[in-house]
Amino acid sequence: MAAFLLYPLNPFTLALQLMFPVLFFGSLACMLSTLIRSGNGTAVVMILASILMFVVGNLEGTRNTFWDVFMNHFSVPYHIHPLIWETVVVKSRIFLLSASVVWIMISSLSLQKSEKFIG
């Protein structure tokens, strides 16, 4: 499959690296939907949050750091050593995974408070 692509890469590695931002934004949307309780309101807030994260990620101080949500794992900057780049990528993935877990826990608590169980 990589022979047909313009840039030789493993599609499974690409899918694995793509799952971290997808999980991050999915759990953020889940948390916001349980707090806002409106689908349209959650969509507007998610669009604004995505644009804000994109703008902050493209600022000079936060570009190619582990705070950049939209960081491309496959493009190593020329001024950063590849070993340091791998450390930044691992830190970024740990940051995204831990934030996702925290937001899923917050949404679970919010759902637990909103649902009144009889028992």
mmCIF file of N, CA and C in Angstrom:
data_model
loop_
_atom_site.group_PDB
_atom_site.id
_atom_site.type_symbol
_atom_site.label_atom_id
_atom_site.label_comp_id
_atom_site.label_asym_id
_atom_site.label_seq_id
_atom_site.Cartn_x
_atom_site.Cartn_y
_atom_site.Cartn_z
ATOM 1 N N MET A 1 0.821 -1.190 0.000
ATOM 2 C CA MET A 1 0.000 0.000 0.000
ATOM 3 C C MET A 1 0.867 1.257 0.000
ATOM 4 N N ALA A 2 1.989 1.214 0.721
ATOM 5 C CA ALA A 2 2.856 2.388 0.778
ATOM 6 C C ALA A 2 3.499 2.685 -0.564
ATOM 7 N N ALA A 3 3.575 1.695 -1.460
ATOM 8 C CA ALA A 3 4.158 1.929 -2.775
ATOM 9 C C ALA A 3 3.273 2.830 -3.629
ATOM 10 N N PHE A 4 1.978 2.857 -3.347
ATOM 11 C CA PHE A 4 1.065 3.687 -4.113
ATOM 12 C C PHE A 4 0.986 5.113 -3.575
ATOM 13 N N LEU A 5 1.418 5.319 -2.350
ATOM 14 C CA LEU A 5 1.362 6.643 -1.750
ATOM 15 C C LEU A 5 2.533 7.496 -2.239
ATOM 16 N N LEU A 6 2.404 8.785 -2.121
ATOM 17 C CA LEU A 6 3.481 9.676 -2.533
ATOM 18 C C LEU A 6 4.645 9.639 -1.544
ATOM 19 N N TYR A 7 4.348 9.398 -0.299
ATOM 20 C CA TYR A 7 5.370 9.359 0.747
ATOM 21 C C TYR A 7 5.338 7.980 1.379
ATOM 22 N N PRO A 8 6.443 7.261 1.396
ATOM 23 C CA PRO A 8 6.403 5.889 1.925
ATOM 24 C C PRO A 8 6.238 5.872 3.446
ATOM 25 N N LEU A 9 5.114 5.364 3.894
ATOM 26 C CA LEU A 9 4.867 5.217 5.322
ATOM 27 C C LEU A 9 3.962 4.024 5.546
ATOM 28 N N ASN A 10 3.964 3.578 6.755
ATOM 29 C CA ASN A 10 3.141 2.439 7.132
ATOM 30 C C ASN A 10 1.736 2.943 7.471
ATOM 31 N N PRO A 11 0.689 2.466 6.803
ATOM 32 C CA PRO A 11 -0.658 2.961 7.098
ATOM 33 C C PRO A 11 -1.123 2.614 8.510
ATOM 34 N N PHE A 12 -0.621 1.525 9.073
ATOM 35 C CA PHE A 12 -1.018 1.168 10.435
ATOM 36 C C PHE A 12 -0.405 2.131 11.451
ATOM 37 N N THR A 13 0.840 2.567 11.196
ATOM 38 C CA THR A 13 1.458 3.568 12.058
ATOM 39 C C THR A 13 0.725 4.890 11.945
ATOM 40 N N LEU A 14 0.327 5.236 10.741
ATOM 41 C CA LEU A 14 -0.443 6.458 10.535
ATOM 42 C C LEU A 14 -1.774 6.394 11.276
ATOM 43 N N ALA A 15 -2.452 5.269 11.203
ATOM 44 C CA ALA A 15 -3.731 5.120 11.898
ATOM 45 C C ALA A 15 -3.546 5.173 13.411
ATOM 46 N N LEU A 16 -2.474 4.567 13.905
ATOM 47 C CA LEU A 16 -2.207 4.594 15.349
ATOM 48 C C LEU A 16 -1.924 6.016 15.822
ATOM 49 N N GLN A 17 -1.123 6.762 15.074
ATOM 50 C CA GLN A 17 -0.815 8.138 15.468
ATOM 51 C C GLN A 17 -2.029 9.049 15.335
ATOM 52 N N LEU A 18 -2.949 8.713 14.459
ATOM 53 C CA LEU A 18 -4.159 9.509 14.284
ATOM 54 C C LEU A 18 -5.174 9.264 15.402
ATOM 55 N N MET A 19 -5.099 8.117 16.048
ATOM 56 C CA MET A 19 -6.061 7.787 17.094
ATOM 57 C C MET A 19 -5.923 8.678 18.326
ATOM 58 N N PHE A 20 -4.725 9.191 18.598
ATOM 59 C CA PHE A 20 -4.543 10.028 19.782
ATOM 60 C C PHE A 20 -5.301 11.349 19.689
ATOM 61 N N PRO A 21 -5.175 12.131 18.597
ATOM 62 C CA PRO A 21 -6.010 13.341 18.512
ATOM 63 C C PRO A 21 -7.501 13.043 18.396
ATOM 64 N N VAL A 22 -7.856 11.930 17.746
ATOM 65 C CA VAL A 22 -9.274 11.570 17.628
ATOM 66 C C VAL A 22 -9.859 11.261 19.011
ATOM 67 N N LEU A 23 -9.127 10.505 19.822
ATOM 68 C CA LEU A 23 -9.570 10.217 21.184
ATOM 69 C C LEU A 23 -9.631 11.490 22.017
ATOM 70 N N PHE A 24 -8.654 12.377 21.829
ATOM 71 C CA PHE A 24 -8.602 13.640 22.558
ATOM 72 C C PHE A 24 -9.841 14.481 22.268
ATOM 73 N N PHE A 25 -10.133 14.704 20.983
ATOM 74 C CA PHE A 25 -11.281 15.530 20.630
ATOM 75 C C PHE A 25 -12.604 14.816 20.910
ATOM 76 N N GLY A 26 -12.636 13.508 20.797
ATOM 77 C CA GLY A 26 -13.859 12.771 21.110
ATOM 78 C C GLY A 26 -14.218 12.838 22.579
ATOM 79 N N SER A 27 -13.227 12.676 23.443
ATOM 80 C CA SER A 27 -13.512 12.756 24.873
ATOM 81 C C SER A 27 -13.802 14.187 25.300
ATOM 82 N N LEU A 28 -13.166 15.169 24.636
ATOM 83 C CA LEU A 28 -13.497 16.568 24.909
ATOM 84 C C LEU A 28 -14.943 16.860 24.524
ATOM 85 N N ALA A 29 -15.375 16.356 23.376
ATOM 86 C CA ALA A 29 -16.758 16.559 22.947
ATOM 87 C C ALA A 29 -17.734 15.861 23.881
ATOM 88 N N CYS A 30 -17.373 14.680 24.357
ATOM 89 C CA CYS A 30 -18.239 13.964 25.298
ATOM 90 C C CYS A 30 -18.382 14.748 26.599
ATOM 91 N N MET A 31 -17.260 15.270 27.102
ATOM 92 C CA MET A 31 -17.325 16.047 28.335
ATOM 93 C C MET A 31 -18.155 17.314 28.143
ATOM 94 N N LEU A 32 -17.913 18.018 27.035
ATOM 95 C CA LEU A 32 -18.665 19.248 26.807
ATOM 96 C C LEU A 32 -20.149 18.981 26.593
ATOM 97 N N SER A 33 -20.480 17.860 25.956
ATOM 98 C CA SER A 33 -21.899 17.567 25.742
ATOM 99 C C SER A 33 -22.616 17.233 27.045
ATOM 100 N N THR A 34 -21.911 16.617 27.992
ATOM 101 C CA THR A 34 -22.566 16.348 29.279
ATOM 102 C C THR A 34 -22.672 17.599 30.129
ATOM 103 N N LEU A 35 -21.771 18.561 29.921
ATOM 104 C CA LEU A 35 -21.844 19.800 30.696
ATOM 105 C C LEU A 35 -22.807 20.808 30.078
ATOM 106 N N ILE A 36 -22.819 20.905 28.748
ATOM 107 C CA ILE A 36 -23.659 21.892 28.071
ATOM 108 C C ILE A 36 -25.090 21.387 27.915
ATOM 109 N N ARG A 37 -25.260 20.097 27.676
ATOM 110 C CA ARG A 37 -26.558 19.430 27.510
ATOM 111 C C ARG A 37 -27.335 19.925 26.291
ATOM 112 N N SER A 38 -26.598 20.331 25.267
ATOM 113 C CA SER A 38 -27.213 20.747 24.015
ATOM 114 C C SER A 38 -26.276 20.339 22.889
ATOM 115 N N GLY A 39 -26.816 19.633 21.910
ATOM 116 C CA GLY A 39 -25.987 19.173 20.804
ATOM 117 C C GLY A 39 -25.458 20.309 19.954
ATOM 118 N N ASN A 40 -26.318 21.281 19.658
ATOM 119 C CA ASN A 40 -25.886 22.416 18.843
ATOM 120 C C ASN A 40 -24.879 23.282 19.593
ATOM 121 N N GLY A 41 -25.107 23.476 20.862
ATOM 122 C CA GLY A 41 -24.163 24.253 21.675
ATOM 123 C C GLY A 41 -22.811 23.562 21.772
ATOM 124 N N THR A 42 -22.831 22.239 21.905
ATOM 125 C CA THR A 42 -21.582 21.483 21.958
ATOM 126 C C THR A 42 -20.836 21.577 20.636
ATOM 127 N N ALA A 43 -21.549 21.541 19.530
ATOM 128 C CA ALA A 43 -20.908 21.650 18.217
ATOM 129 C C ALA A 43 -20.237 23.007 18.052
ATOM 130 N N VAL A 44 -20.904 24.071 18.465
ATOM 131 C CA VAL A 44 -20.330 25.411 18.352
ATOM 132 C C VAL A 44 -19.097 25.535 19.242
ATOM 133 N N VAL A 45 -19.183 25.049 20.467
ATOM 134 C CA VAL A 45 -18.045 25.134 21.391
ATOM 135 C C VAL A 45 -16.882 24.288 20.886
ATOM 136 N N MET A 46 -17.158 23.119 20.311
ATOM 137 C CA MET A 46 -16.082 22.277 19.784
ATOM 138 C C MET A 46 -15.399 22.925 18.585
ATOM 139 N N ILE A 47 -16.156 23.567 17.726
ATOM 140 C CA ILE A 47 -15.555 24.260 16.584
ATOM 141 C C ILE A 47 -14.678 25.407 17.068
ATOM 142 N N LEU A 48 -15.175 26.182 18.034
ATOM 143 C CA LEU A 48 -14.373 27.278 18.568
ATOM 144 C C LEU A 48 -13.133 26.769 19.294
ATOM 145 N N ALA A 49 -13.262 25.670 20.040
ATOM 146 C CA ALA A 49 -12.107 25.107 20.739
ATOM 147 C C ALA A 49 -11.083 24.567 19.755
ATOM 148 N N SER A 50 -11.539 23.957 18.669
ATOM 149 C CA SER A 50 -10.615 23.443 17.652
ATOM 150 C C SER A 50 -9.866 24.569 16.960
ATOM 151 N N ILE A 51 -10.575 25.631 16.625
ATOM 152 C CA ILE A 51 -9.919 26.776 15.994
ATOM 153 C C ILE A 51 -8.926 27.410 16.953
ATOM 154 N N LEU A 52 -9.300 27.530 18.224
ATOM 155 C CA LEU A 52 -8.387 28.087 19.214
ATOM 156 C C LEU A 52 -7.144 27.216 19.381
ATOM 157 N N MET A 53 -7.317 25.903 19.432
ATOM 158 C CA MET A 53 -6.164 25.005 19.547
ATOM 159 C C MET A 53 -5.288 25.056 18.303
ATOM 160 N N PHE A 54 -5.901 25.229 17.137
ATOM 161 C CA PHE A 54 -5.135 25.342 15.901
ATOM 162 C C PHE A 54 -4.311 26.625 15.879
ATOM 163 N N VAL A 55 -4.911 27.740 16.324
ATOM 164 C CA VAL A 55 -4.197 29.015 16.345
ATOM 165 C C VAL A 55 -3.076 28.986 17.380
ATOM 166 N N VAL A 56 -3.353 28.469 18.560
ATOM 167 C CA VAL A 56 -2.327 28.387 19.600
ATOM 168 C C VAL A 56 -1.213 27.432 19.175
ATOM 169 N N GLY A 57 -1.540 26.364 18.480
ATOM 170 C CA GLY A 57 -0.535 25.425 18.009
ATOM 171 C C GLY A 57 0.366 25.993 16.938
ATOM 172 N N ASN A 58 -0.094 27.010 16.224
ATOM 173 C CA ASN A 58 0.721 27.610 15.171
ATOM 174 C C ASN A 58 1.492 28.839 15.631
ATOM 175 N N LEU A 59 1.376 29.203 16.907
ATOM 176 C CA LEU A 59 2.193 30.294 17.415
ATOM 177 C C LEU A 59 3.639 29.847 17.487
ATOM 178 N N GLU A 60 4.548 30.792 17.447
ATOM 179 C CA GLU A 60 5.970 30.458 17.387
ATOM 180 C C GLU A 60 6.448 29.742 18.659
ATOM 181 N N GLY A 61 5.929 30.088 19.807
ATOM 182 C CA GLY A 61 6.389 29.473 21.054
ATOM 183 C C GLY A 61 5.881 28.067 21.276
ATOM 184 N N THR A 62 4.746 27.715 20.686
ATOM 185 C CA THR A 62 4.167 26.398 20.929
ATOM 186 C C THR A 62 4.254 25.468 19.730
ATOM 187 N N ARG A 63 4.851 25.907 18.640
ATOM 188 C CA ARG A 63 4.975 25.047 17.463
ATOM 189 C C ARG A 63 6.010 23.964 17.735
ATOM 190 N N ASN A 64 5.680 22.745 17.369
ATOM 191 C CA ASN A 64 6.545 21.570 17.537
ATOM 192 C C ASN A 64 6.897 21.296 18.996
ATOM 193 N N THR A 65 5.964 21.582 19.899
ATOM 194 C CA THR A 65 6.124 21.198 21.298
ATOM 195 C C THR A 65 5.069 20.156 21.618
ATOM 196 N N PHE A 66 5.142 19.596 22.811
ATOM 197 C CA PHE A 66 4.161 18.565 23.139
ATOM 198 C C PHE A 66 2.796 19.143 23.470
ATOM 199 N N TRP A 67 2.637 20.465 23.493
ATOM 200 C CA TRP A 67 1.330 21.068 23.688
ATOM 201 C C TRP A 67 0.562 21.191 22.378
ATOM 202 N N ASP A 68 1.218 20.972 21.254
ATOM 203 C CA ASP A 68 0.577 21.104 19.946
ATOM 204 C C ASP A 68 -0.278 19.870 19.664
ATOM 205 N N VAL A 69 -1.582 20.060 19.625
ATOM 206 C CA VAL A 69 -2.506 18.945 19.409
ATOM 207 C C VAL A 69 -2.415 18.441 17.971
ATOM 208 N N PHE A 70 -2.189 19.333 17.031
ATOM 209 C CA PHE A 70 -2.163 18.987 15.615
ATOM 210 C C PHE A 70 -0.744 18.694 15.112
ATOM 211 N N MET A 71 0.147 18.283 15.991
ATOM 212 C CA MET A 71 1.534 18.034 15.619
ATOM 213 C C MET A 71 1.631 16.840 14.667
ATOM 214 N N ASN A 72 2.424 17.010 13.615
ATOM 215 C CA ASN A 72 2.632 15.932 12.656
ATOM 216 C C ASN A 72 3.824 15.099 13.112
ATOM 217 N N HIS A 73 3.562 13.870 13.433
ATOM 218 C CA HIS A 73 4.599 12.975 13.942
ATOM 219 C C HIS A 73 5.634 12.643 12.874
ATOM 220 N N PHE A 74 5.234 12.653 11.630
ATOM 221 C CA PHE A 74 6.095 12.173 10.554
ATOM 222 C C PHE A 74 7.032 13.238 9.983
ATOM 223 N N SER A 75 6.811 14.502 10.263
ATOM 224 C CA SER A 75 7.692 15.546 9.730
ATOM 225 C C SER A 75 8.623 16.036 10.835
ATOM 226 N N VAL A 76 9.840 15.562 10.807
ATOM 227 C CA VAL A 76 10.839 15.958 11.803
ATOM 228 C C VAL A 76 11.390 17.325 11.399
ATOM 229 N N PRO A 77 11.305 18.336 12.280
ATOM 230 C CA PRO A 77 11.868 19.645 11.939
ATOM 231 C C PRO A 77 13.380 19.565 11.756
ATOM 232 N N TYR A 78 13.901 20.406 10.897
ATOM 233 C CA TYR A 78 15.322 20.345 10.575
ATOM 234 C C TYR A 78 16.210 20.821 11.721
ATOM 235 N N HIS A 79 15.689 21.642 12.621
ATOM 236 C CA HIS A 79 16.506 22.189 13.693
ATOM 237 C C HIS A 79 16.418 21.377 14.992
ATOM 238 N N ILE A 80 15.691 20.262 14.968
ATOM 239 C CA ILE A 80 15.542 19.413 16.154
ATOM 240 C C ILE A 80 16.139 18.048 15.855
ATOM 241 N N HIS A 81 16.926 17.555 16.793
ATOM 242 C CA HIS A 81 17.524 16.222 16.651
ATOM 243 C C HIS A 81 16.404 15.172 16.667
ATOM 244 N N PRO A 82 16.495 14.126 15.848
ATOM 245 C CA PRO A 82 15.419 13.119 15.794
ATOM 246 C C PRO A 82 15.134 12.435 17.135
ATOM 247 N N LEU A 83 16.144 12.246 17.972
ATOM 248 C CA LEU A 83 15.906 11.631 19.286
ATOM 249 C C LEU A 83 15.083 12.561 20.184
ATOM 250 N N ILE A 84 15.379 13.847 20.128
ATOM 251 C CA ILE A 84 14.596 14.817 20.892
ATOM 252 C C ILE A 84 13.178 14.898 20.342
ATOM 253 N N TRP A 85 13.045 14.797 19.020
ATOM 254 C CA TRP A 85 11.719 14.830 18.398
ATOM 255 C C TRP A 85 10.875 13.641 18.860
ATOM 256 N N GLU A 86 11.472 12.461 18.953
ATOM 257 C CA GLU A 86 10.730 11.291 19.427
ATOM 258 C C GLU A 86 10.281 11.480 20.869
ATOM 259 N N THR A 87 11.111 12.117 21.696
ATOM 260 C CA THR A 87 10.727 12.403 23.080
ATOM 261 C C THR A 87 9.553 13.373 23.125
ATOM 262 N N VAL A 88 9.578 14.384 22.263
ATOM 263 C CA VAL A 88 8.476 15.347 22.202
ATOM 264 C C VAL A 88 7.198 14.652 21.756
ATOM 265 N N VAL A 89 7.303 13.753 20.791
ATOM 266 C CA VAL A 89 6.125 13.034 20.296
ATOM 267 C C VAL A 89 5.547 12.146 21.389
ATOM 268 N N VAL A 90 6.390 11.440 22.120
ATOM 269 C CA VAL A 90 5.912 10.571 23.202
ATOM 270 C C VAL A 90 5.241 11.407 24.289
ATOM 271 N N LYS A 91 5.851 12.547 24.653
ATOM 272 C CA LYS A 91 5.238 13.423 25.657
ATOM 273 C C LYS A 91 3.890 13.956 25.173
ATOM 274 N N SER A 92 3.802 14.286 23.896
ATOM 275 C CA SER A 92 2.546 14.776 23.335
ATOM 276 C C SER A 92 1.463 13.706 23.409
ATOM 277 N N ARG A 93 1.825 12.471 23.079
ATOM 278 C CA ARG A 93 0.833 11.392 23.116
ATOM 279 C C ARG A 93 0.407 11.086 24.552
ATOM 280 N N ILE A 94 1.334 11.159 25.492
ATOM 281 C CA ILE A 94 0.981 10.957 26.900
ATOM 282 C C ILE A 94 0.060 12.079 27.375
ATOM 283 N N PHE A 95 0.343 13.318 26.962
ATOM 284 C CA PHE A 95 -0.505 14.449 27.309
ATOM 285 C C PHE A 95 -1.912 14.264 26.753
ATOM 286 N N LEU A 96 -2.019 13.872 25.488
ATOM 287 C CA LEU A 96 -3.334 13.682 24.879
ATOM 288 C C LEU A 96 -4.098 12.542 25.542
ATOM 289 N N LEU A 97 -3.400 11.453 25.844
ATOM 290 C CA LEU A 97 -4.049 10.301 26.471
ATOM 291 C C LEU A 97 -4.508 10.618 27.888
ATOM 292 N N SER A 98 -3.677 11.306 28.666
ATOM 293 C CA SER A 98 -4.070 11.622 30.041
ATOM 294 C C SER A 98 -5.205 12.645 30.068
ATOM 295 N N ALA A 99 -5.172 13.635 29.167
ATOM 296 C CA ALA A 99 -6.283 14.589 29.103
ATOM 297 C C ALA A 99 -7.570 13.883 28.694
ATOM 298 N N SER A 100 -7.478 12.919 27.791
ATOM 299 C CA SER A 100 -8.662 12.165 27.374
ATOM 300 C C SER A 100 -9.251 11.375 28.526
ATOM 301 N N VAL A 101 -8.393 10.757 29.318
ATOM 302 C CA VAL A 101 -8.873 9.982 30.469
ATOM 303 C C VAL A 101 -9.545 10.903 31.487
ATOM 304 N N VAL A 102 -8.947 12.057 31.742
ATOM 305 C CA VAL A 102 -9.536 12.999 32.696
ATOM 306 C C VAL A 102 -10.883 13.494 32.193
ATOM 307 N N TRP A 103 -10.988 13.809 30.908
ATOM 308 C CA TRP A 103 -12.253 14.308 30.384
ATOM 309 C C TRP A 103 -13.319 13.223 30.343
ATOM 310 N N ILE A 104 -12.949 11.990 30.122
ATOM 311 C CA ILE A 104 -13.923 10.902 30.175
ATOM 312 C C ILE A 104 -14.411 10.708 31.609
ATOM 313 N N MET A 105 -13.506 10.850 32.572
ATOM 314 C CA MET A 105 -13.931 10.740 33.980
ATOM 315 C C MET A 105 -14.856 11.883 34.370
ATOM 316 N N ILE A 106 -14.565 13.101 33.911
ATOM 317 C CA ILE A 106 -15.445 14.240 34.206
ATOM 318 C C ILE A 106 -16.814 14.036 33.568
ATOM 319 N N SER A 107 -16.842 13.551 32.327
ATOM 320 C CA SER A 107 -18.138 13.325 31.683
ATOM 321 C C SER A 107 -18.901 12.201 32.360
ATOM 322 N N SER A 108 -18.204 11.185 32.858
ATOM 323 C CA SER A 108 -18.885 10.111 33.591
ATOM 324 C C SER A 108 -19.483 10.622 34.893
ATOM 325 N N LEU A 109 -18.745 11.470 35.596
ATOM 326 C CA LEU A 109 -19.298 12.058 36.822
ATOM 327 C C LEU A 109 -20.486 12.956 36.522
ATOM 328 N N SER A 110 -20.410 13.706 35.445
ATOM 329 C CA SER A 110 -21.525 14.572 35.069
ATOM 330 C C SER A 110 -22.757 13.755 34.688
ATOM 331 N N LEU A 111 -22.531 12.649 33.982
ATOM 332 C CA LEU A 111 -23.653 11.785 33.651
ATOM 333 C C LEU A 111 -24.240 11.113 34.887
ATOM 334 N N GLN A 112 -23.379 10.755 35.815
ATOM 335 C CA GLN A 112 -23.858 10.123 37.046
ATOM 336 C C GLN A 112 -24.696 11.083 37.864
ATOM 337 N N LYS A 113 -24.319 12.365 37.877
ATOM 338 C CA LYS A 113 -25.096 13.349 38.614
ATOM 339 C C LYS A 113 -26.417 13.661 37.934
ATOM 340 N N SER A 114 -26.430 13.602 36.601
ATOM 341 C CA SER A 114 -27.667 13.949 35.901
ATOM 342 C C SER A 114 -28.683 12.820 35.920
ATOM 343 N N GLU A 115 -28.209 11.584 35.940
ATOM 344 C CA GLU A 115 -29.128 10.445 35.961
ATOM 345 C C GLU A 115 -29.435 10.065 37.407
ATOM 346 N N LYS A 116 -30.690 10.053 37.743
ATOM 347 C CA LYS A 116 -31.113 9.666 39.087
ATOM 348 C C LYS A 116 -31.502 8.197 39.083
ATOM 349 N N PHE A 117 -30.637 7.390 39.637
ATOM 350 C CA PHE A 117 -30.903 5.955 39.684
ATOM 351 C C PHE A 117 -31.794 5.633 40.877
ATOM 352 N N ILE A 118 -32.746 4.755 40.633
ATOM 353 C CA ILE A 118 -33.638 4.304 41.704
ATOM 354 C C ILE A 118 -33.101 2.991 42.222
ATOM 355 N N GLY A 119 -32.831 2.914 43.487
ATOM 356 C CA GLY A 119 -32.298 1.649 43.963
ATOM 357 C C GLY A 119 -32.002 1.600 45.360
#
